[in-house]
Backbone as a chain_set.jsonl record, in Angstrom:
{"seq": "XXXXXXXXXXXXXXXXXXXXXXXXXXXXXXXXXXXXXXXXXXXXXXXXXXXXXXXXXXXXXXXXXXXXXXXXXXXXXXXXXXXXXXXXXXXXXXXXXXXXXXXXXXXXXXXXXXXXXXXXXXXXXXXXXXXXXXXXXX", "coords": {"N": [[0.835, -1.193, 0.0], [0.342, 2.083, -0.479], [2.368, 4.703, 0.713], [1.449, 7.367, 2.989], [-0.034, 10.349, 4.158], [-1.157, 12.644, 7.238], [-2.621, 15.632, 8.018], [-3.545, 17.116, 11.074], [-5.052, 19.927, 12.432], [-4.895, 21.762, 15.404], [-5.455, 24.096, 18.249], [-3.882, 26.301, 20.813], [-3.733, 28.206, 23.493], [-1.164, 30.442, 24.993], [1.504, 31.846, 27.185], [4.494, 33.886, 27.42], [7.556, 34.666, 28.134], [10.492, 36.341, 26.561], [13.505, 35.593, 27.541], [16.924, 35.406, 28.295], [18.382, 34.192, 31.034], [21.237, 34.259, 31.418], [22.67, 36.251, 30.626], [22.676, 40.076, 30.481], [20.107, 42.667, 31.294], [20.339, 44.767, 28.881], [21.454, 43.251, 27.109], [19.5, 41.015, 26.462], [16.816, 42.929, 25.891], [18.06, 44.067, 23.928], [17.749, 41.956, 21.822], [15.431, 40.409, 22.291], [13.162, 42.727, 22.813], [10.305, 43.836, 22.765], [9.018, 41.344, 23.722], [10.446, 40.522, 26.167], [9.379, 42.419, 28.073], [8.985, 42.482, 31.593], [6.623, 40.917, 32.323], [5.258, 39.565, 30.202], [4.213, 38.348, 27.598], [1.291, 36.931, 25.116], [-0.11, 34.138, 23.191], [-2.162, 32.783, 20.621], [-1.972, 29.461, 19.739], [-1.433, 28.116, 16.813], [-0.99, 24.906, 15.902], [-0.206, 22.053, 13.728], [-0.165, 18.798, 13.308], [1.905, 16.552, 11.215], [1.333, 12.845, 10.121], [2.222, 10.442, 9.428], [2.652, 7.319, 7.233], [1.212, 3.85, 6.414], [-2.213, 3.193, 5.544], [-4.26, 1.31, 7.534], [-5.297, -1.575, 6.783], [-7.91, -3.268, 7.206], [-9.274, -0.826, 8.028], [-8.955, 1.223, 6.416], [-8.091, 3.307, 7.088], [-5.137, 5.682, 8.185], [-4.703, 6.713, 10.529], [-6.591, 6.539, 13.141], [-8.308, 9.022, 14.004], [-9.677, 9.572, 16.736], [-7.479, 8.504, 18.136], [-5.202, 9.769, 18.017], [-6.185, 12.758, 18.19], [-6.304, 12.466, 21.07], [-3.763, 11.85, 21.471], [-2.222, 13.722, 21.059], [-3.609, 16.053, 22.414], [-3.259, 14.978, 24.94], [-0.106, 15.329, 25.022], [0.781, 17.803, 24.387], [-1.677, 19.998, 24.116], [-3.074, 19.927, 26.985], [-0.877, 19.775, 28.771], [0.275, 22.643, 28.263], [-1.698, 24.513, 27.469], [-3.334, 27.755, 28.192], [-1.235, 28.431, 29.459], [2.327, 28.965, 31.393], [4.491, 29.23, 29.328], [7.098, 29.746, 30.194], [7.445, 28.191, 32.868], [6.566, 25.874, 32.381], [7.578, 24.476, 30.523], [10.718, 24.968, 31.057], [11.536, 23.11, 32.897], [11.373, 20.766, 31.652], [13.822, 21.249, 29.632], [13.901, 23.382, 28.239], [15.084, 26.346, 28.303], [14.679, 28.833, 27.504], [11.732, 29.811, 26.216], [11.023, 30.087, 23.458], [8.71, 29.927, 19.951], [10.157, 27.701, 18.641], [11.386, 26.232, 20.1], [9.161, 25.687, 21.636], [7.798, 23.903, 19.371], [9.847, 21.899, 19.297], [8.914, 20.918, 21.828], [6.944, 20.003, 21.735], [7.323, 18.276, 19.042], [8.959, 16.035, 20.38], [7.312, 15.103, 22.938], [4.678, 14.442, 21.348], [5.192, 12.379, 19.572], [6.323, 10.578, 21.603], [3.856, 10.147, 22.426], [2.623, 8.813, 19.989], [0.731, 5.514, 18.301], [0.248, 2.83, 16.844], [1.335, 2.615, 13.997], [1.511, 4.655, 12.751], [3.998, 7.323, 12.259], [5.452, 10.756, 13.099], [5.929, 13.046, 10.749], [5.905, 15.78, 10.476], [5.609, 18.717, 12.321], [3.909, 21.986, 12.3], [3.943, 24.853, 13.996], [2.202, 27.993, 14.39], [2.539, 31.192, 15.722], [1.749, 33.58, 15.362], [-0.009, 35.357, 13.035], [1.482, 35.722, 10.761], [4.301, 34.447, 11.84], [5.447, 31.37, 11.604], [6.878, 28.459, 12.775], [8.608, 25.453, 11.212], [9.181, 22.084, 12.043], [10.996, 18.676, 12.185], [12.026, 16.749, 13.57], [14.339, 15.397, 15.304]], "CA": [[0.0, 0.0, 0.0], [1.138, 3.43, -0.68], [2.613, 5.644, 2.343], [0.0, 8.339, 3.307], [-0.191, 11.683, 5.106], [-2.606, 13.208, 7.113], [-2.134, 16.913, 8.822], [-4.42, 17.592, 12.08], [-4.606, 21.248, 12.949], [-5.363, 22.208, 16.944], [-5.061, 25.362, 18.785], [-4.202, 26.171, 21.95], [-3.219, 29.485, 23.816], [-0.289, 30.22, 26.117], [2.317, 32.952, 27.235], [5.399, 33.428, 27.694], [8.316, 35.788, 28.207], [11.707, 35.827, 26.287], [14.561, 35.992, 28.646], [18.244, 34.606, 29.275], [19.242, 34.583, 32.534], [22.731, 33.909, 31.564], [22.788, 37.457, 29.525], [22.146, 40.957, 31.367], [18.798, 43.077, 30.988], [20.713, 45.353, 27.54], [21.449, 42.288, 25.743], [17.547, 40.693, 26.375], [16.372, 44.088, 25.554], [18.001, 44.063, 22.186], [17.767, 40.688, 21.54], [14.125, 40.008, 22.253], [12.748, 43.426, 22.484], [9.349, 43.269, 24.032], [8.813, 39.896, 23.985], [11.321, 40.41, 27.035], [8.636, 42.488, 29.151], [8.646, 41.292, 32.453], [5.253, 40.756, 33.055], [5.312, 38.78, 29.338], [2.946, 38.104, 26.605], [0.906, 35.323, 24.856], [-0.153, 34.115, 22.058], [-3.086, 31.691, 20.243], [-1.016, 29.229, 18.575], [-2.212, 27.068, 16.267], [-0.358, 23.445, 15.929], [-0.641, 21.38, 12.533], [0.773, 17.907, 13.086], [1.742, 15.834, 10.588], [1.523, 12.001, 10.818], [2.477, 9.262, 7.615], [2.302, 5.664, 7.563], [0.496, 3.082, 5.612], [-3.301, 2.362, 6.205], [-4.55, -0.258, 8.022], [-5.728, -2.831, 5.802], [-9.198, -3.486, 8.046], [-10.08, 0.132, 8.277], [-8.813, 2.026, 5.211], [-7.357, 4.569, 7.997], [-3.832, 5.88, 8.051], [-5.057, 6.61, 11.898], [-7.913, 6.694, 14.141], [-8.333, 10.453, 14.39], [-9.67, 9.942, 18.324], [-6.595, 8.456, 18.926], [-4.479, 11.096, 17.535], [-6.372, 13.948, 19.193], [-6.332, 11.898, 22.537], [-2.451, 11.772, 21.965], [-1.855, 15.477, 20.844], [-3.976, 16.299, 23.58], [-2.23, 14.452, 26.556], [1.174, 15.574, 25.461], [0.791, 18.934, 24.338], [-2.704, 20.541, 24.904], [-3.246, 19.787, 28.694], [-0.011, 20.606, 29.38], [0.631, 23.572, 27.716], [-2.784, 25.506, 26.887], [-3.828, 28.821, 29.34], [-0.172, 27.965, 31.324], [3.063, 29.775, 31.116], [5.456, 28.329, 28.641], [8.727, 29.415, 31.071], [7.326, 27.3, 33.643], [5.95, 24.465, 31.795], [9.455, 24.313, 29.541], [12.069, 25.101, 31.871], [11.812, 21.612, 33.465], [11.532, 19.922, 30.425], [15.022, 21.3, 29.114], [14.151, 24.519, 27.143], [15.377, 27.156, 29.366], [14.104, 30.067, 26.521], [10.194, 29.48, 25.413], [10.45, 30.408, 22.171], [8.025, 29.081, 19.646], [10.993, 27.068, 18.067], [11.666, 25.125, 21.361], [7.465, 24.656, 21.495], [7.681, 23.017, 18.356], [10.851, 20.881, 19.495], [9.087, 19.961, 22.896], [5.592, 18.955, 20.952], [7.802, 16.811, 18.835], [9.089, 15.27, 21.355], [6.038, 14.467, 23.728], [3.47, 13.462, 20.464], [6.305, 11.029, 18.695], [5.902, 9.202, 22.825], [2.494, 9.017, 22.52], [1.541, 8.264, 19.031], [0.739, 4.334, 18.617], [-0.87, 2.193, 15.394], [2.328, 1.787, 13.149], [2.196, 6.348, 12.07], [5.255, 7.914, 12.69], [5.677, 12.168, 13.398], [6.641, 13.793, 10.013], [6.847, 17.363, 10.772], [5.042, 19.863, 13.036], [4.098, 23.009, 11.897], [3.569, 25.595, 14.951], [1.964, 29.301, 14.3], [2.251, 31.926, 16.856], [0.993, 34.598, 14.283], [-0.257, 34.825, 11.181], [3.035, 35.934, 9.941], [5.183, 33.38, 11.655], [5.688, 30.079, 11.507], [7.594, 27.39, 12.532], [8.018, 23.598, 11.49], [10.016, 20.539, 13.017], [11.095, 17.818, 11.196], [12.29, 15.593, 14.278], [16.109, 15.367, 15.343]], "C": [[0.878, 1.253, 0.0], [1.558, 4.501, 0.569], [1.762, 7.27, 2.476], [0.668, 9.727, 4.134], [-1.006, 12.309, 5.763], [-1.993, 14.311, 8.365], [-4.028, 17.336, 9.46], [-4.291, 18.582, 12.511], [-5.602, 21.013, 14.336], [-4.505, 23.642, 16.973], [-4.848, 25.292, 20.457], [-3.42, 27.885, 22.312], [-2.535, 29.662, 25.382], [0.64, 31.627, 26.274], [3.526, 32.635, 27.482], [6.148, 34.563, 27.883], [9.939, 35.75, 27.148], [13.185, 36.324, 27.088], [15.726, 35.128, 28.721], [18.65, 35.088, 30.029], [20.922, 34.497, 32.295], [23.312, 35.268, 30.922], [22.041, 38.736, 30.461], [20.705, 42.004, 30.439], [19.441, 44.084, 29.463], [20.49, 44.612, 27.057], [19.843, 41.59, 25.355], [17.03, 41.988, 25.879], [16.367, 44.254, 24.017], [17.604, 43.122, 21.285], [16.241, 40.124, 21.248], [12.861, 40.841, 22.359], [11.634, 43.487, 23.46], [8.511, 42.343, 24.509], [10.107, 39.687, 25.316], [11.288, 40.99, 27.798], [8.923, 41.539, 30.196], [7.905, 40.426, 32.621], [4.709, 39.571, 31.348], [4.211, 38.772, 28.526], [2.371, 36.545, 26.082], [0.559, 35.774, 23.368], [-1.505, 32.875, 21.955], [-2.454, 31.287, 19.12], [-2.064, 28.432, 17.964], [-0.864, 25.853, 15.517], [-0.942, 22.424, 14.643], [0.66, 20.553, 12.87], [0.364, 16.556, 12.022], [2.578, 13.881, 10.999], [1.543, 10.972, 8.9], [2.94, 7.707, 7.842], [1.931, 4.918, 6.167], [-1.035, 2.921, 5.965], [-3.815, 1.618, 6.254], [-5.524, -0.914, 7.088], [-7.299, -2.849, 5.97], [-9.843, -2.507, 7.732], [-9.97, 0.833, 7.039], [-7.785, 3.342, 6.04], [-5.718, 4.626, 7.791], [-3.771, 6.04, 9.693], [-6.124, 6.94, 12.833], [-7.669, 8.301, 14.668], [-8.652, 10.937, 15.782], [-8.421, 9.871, 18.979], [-5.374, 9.419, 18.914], [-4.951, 12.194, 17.882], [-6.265, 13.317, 20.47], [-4.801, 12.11, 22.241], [-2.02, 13.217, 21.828], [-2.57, 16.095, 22.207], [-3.538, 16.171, 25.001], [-0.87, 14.544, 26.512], [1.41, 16.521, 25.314], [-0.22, 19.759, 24.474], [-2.824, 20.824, 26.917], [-1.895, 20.026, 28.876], [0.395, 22.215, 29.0], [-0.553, 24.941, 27.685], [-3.189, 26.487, 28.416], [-2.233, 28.099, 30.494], [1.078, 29.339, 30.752], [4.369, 28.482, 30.335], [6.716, 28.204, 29.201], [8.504, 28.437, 32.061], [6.977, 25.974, 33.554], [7.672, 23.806, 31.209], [10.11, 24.296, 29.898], [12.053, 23.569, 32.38], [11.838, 20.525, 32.462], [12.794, 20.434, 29.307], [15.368, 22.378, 28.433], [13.788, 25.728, 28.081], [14.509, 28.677, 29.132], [13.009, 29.203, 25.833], [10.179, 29.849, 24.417], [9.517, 29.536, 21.37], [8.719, 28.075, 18.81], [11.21, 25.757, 19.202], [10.462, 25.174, 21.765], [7.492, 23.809, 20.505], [8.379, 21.373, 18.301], [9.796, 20.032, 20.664], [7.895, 19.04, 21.979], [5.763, 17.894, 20.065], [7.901, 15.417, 19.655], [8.034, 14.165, 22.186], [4.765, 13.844, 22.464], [4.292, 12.403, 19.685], [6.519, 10.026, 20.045], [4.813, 9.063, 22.658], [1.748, 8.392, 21.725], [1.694, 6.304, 19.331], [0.0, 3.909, 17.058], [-0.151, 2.568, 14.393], [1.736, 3.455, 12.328], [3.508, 6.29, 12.956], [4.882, 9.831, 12.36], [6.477, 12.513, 12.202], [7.129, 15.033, 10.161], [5.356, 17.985, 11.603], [5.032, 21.074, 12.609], [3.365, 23.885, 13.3], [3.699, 27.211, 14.545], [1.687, 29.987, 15.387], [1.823, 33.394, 16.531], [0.364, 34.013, 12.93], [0.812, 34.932, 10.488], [4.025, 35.154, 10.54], [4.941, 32.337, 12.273], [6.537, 28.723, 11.4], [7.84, 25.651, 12.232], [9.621, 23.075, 11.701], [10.093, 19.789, 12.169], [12.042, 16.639, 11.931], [14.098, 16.128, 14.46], [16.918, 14.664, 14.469]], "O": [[2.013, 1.299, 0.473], [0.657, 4.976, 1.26], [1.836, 8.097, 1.567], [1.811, 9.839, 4.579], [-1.898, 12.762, 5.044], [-1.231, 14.035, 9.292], [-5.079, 17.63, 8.889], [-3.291, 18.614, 13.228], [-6.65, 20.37, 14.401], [-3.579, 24.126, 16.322], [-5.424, 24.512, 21.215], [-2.739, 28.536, 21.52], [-2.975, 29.295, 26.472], [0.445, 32.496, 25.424], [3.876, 31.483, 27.738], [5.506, 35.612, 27.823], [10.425, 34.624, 27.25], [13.681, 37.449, 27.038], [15.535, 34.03, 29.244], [19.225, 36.176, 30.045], [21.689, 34.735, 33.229], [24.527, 35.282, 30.722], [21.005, 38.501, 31.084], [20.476, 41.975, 29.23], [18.485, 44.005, 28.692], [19.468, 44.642, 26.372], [19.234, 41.654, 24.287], [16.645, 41.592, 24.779], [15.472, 44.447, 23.194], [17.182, 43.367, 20.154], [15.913, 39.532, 20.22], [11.748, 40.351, 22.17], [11.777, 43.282, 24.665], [7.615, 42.393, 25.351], [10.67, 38.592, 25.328], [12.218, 40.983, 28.605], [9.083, 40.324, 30.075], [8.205, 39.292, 32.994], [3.75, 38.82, 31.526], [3.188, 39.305, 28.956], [2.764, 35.432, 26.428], [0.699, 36.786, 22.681], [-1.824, 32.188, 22.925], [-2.252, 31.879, 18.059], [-3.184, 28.145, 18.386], [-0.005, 26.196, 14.705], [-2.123, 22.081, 14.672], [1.838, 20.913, 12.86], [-0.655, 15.875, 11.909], [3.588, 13.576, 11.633], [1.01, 11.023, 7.791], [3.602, 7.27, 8.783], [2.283, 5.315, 5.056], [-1.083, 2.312, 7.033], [-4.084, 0.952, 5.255], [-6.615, -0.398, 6.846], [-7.99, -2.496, 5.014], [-10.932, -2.7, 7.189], [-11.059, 1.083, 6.522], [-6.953, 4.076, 5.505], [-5.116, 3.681, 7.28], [-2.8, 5.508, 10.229], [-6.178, 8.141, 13.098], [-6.934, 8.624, 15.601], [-8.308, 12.031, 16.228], [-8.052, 10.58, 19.915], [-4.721, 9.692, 19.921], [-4.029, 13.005, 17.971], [-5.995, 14.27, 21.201], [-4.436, 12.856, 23.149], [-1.392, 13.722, 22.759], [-1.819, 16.634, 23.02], [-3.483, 16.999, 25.91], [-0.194, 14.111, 27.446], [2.406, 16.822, 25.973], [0.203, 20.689, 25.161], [-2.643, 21.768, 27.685], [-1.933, 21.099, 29.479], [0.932, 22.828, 29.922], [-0.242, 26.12, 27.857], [-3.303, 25.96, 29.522], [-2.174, 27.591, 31.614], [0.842, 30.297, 30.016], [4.844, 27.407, 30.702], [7.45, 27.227, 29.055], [9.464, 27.679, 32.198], [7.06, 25.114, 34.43], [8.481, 22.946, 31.558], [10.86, 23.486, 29.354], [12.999, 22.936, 31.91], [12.395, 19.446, 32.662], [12.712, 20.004, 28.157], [16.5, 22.625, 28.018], [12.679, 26.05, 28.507], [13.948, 29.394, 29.961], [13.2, 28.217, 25.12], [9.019, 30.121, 24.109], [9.344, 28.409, 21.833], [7.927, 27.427, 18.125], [11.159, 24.551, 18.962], [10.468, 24.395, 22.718], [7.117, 22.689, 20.853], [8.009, 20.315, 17.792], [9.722, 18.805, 20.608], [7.926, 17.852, 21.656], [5.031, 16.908, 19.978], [7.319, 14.332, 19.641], [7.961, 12.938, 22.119], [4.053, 12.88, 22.745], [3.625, 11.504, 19.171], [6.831, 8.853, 19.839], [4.406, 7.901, 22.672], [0.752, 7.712, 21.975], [2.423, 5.792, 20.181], [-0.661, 4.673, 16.355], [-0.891, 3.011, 13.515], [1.537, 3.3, 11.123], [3.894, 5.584, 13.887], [4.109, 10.131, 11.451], [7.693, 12.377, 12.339], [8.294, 15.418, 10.057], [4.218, 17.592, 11.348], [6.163, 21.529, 12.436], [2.229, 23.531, 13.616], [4.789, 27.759, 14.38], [0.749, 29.635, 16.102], [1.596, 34.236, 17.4], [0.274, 32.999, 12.238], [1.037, 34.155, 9.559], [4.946, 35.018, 9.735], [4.325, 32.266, 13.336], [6.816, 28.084, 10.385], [7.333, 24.768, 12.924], [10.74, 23.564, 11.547], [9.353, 19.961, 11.201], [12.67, 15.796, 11.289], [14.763, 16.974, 13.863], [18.143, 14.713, 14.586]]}, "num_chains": 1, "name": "protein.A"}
């Protein structure tokens, strides 16, 4: 059977600040501008993940679309949506929230929970209408 594609868009909305602590308040200033407010900003992203495979013989499916929002959901929704991305992220390894290291962690956490023989092609994560980043795994 022929290898497939299928791109699920979700949204979810979060904030964040851009800041290195390892760098003094000039260089953040220039660097990240006012995305480096204290008090921080947000955003309504919107998340398009893509998933490719073969489909199952039985069903015609490439993947059960509950189970693929149930997994996008329990590794990046519920954690992430109405939270703060420095506090959610910092413990999970990405010290700076940008929406480049959202894209990396949502790799990450939906490539553990998918299941049913897809694999994680690429992630595309919008934090505007004008930008946009995609993933394409490590």
């Amino acid at each position: 059977m022929p290898s497939l594609a299928l791109t699920r868009v979700y949204r979810f909305c979060a904030g964040h600040r851009l800041w290195n602590p390892n760098r003094d308040e000039k260089w953040n200033r220039a660097t990240f501008g006012k995305c480096s407010l204290p008090d921080g900003h947000g955003h309504n992203f919107r998340i398009e993940v893509t998933v490719s495979g073969n489909p199952d013989p039985d069903t015609g499916f490439l993947v059960s679309l509950d189970a693929l929002d149930r997994a996008v959901r329990d590794a990046v929704l519920e954690p992430l949506d109405h939270r703060s991305l420095n506090v959610e992220l910092a413990p999970r390894g990405f010290a700076i929230p940008t929406t480049e290291a959202v894209a990396q962690f949502a790799w990450r956490a939906i490539e553990h929970a998918l299941s049913g023989g897809v694999s994680l092609r690429a992630i595309r994560l919008a934090e505007t209408d004008n930008n946009a980043f995609e993933y394409f795994g490590d």
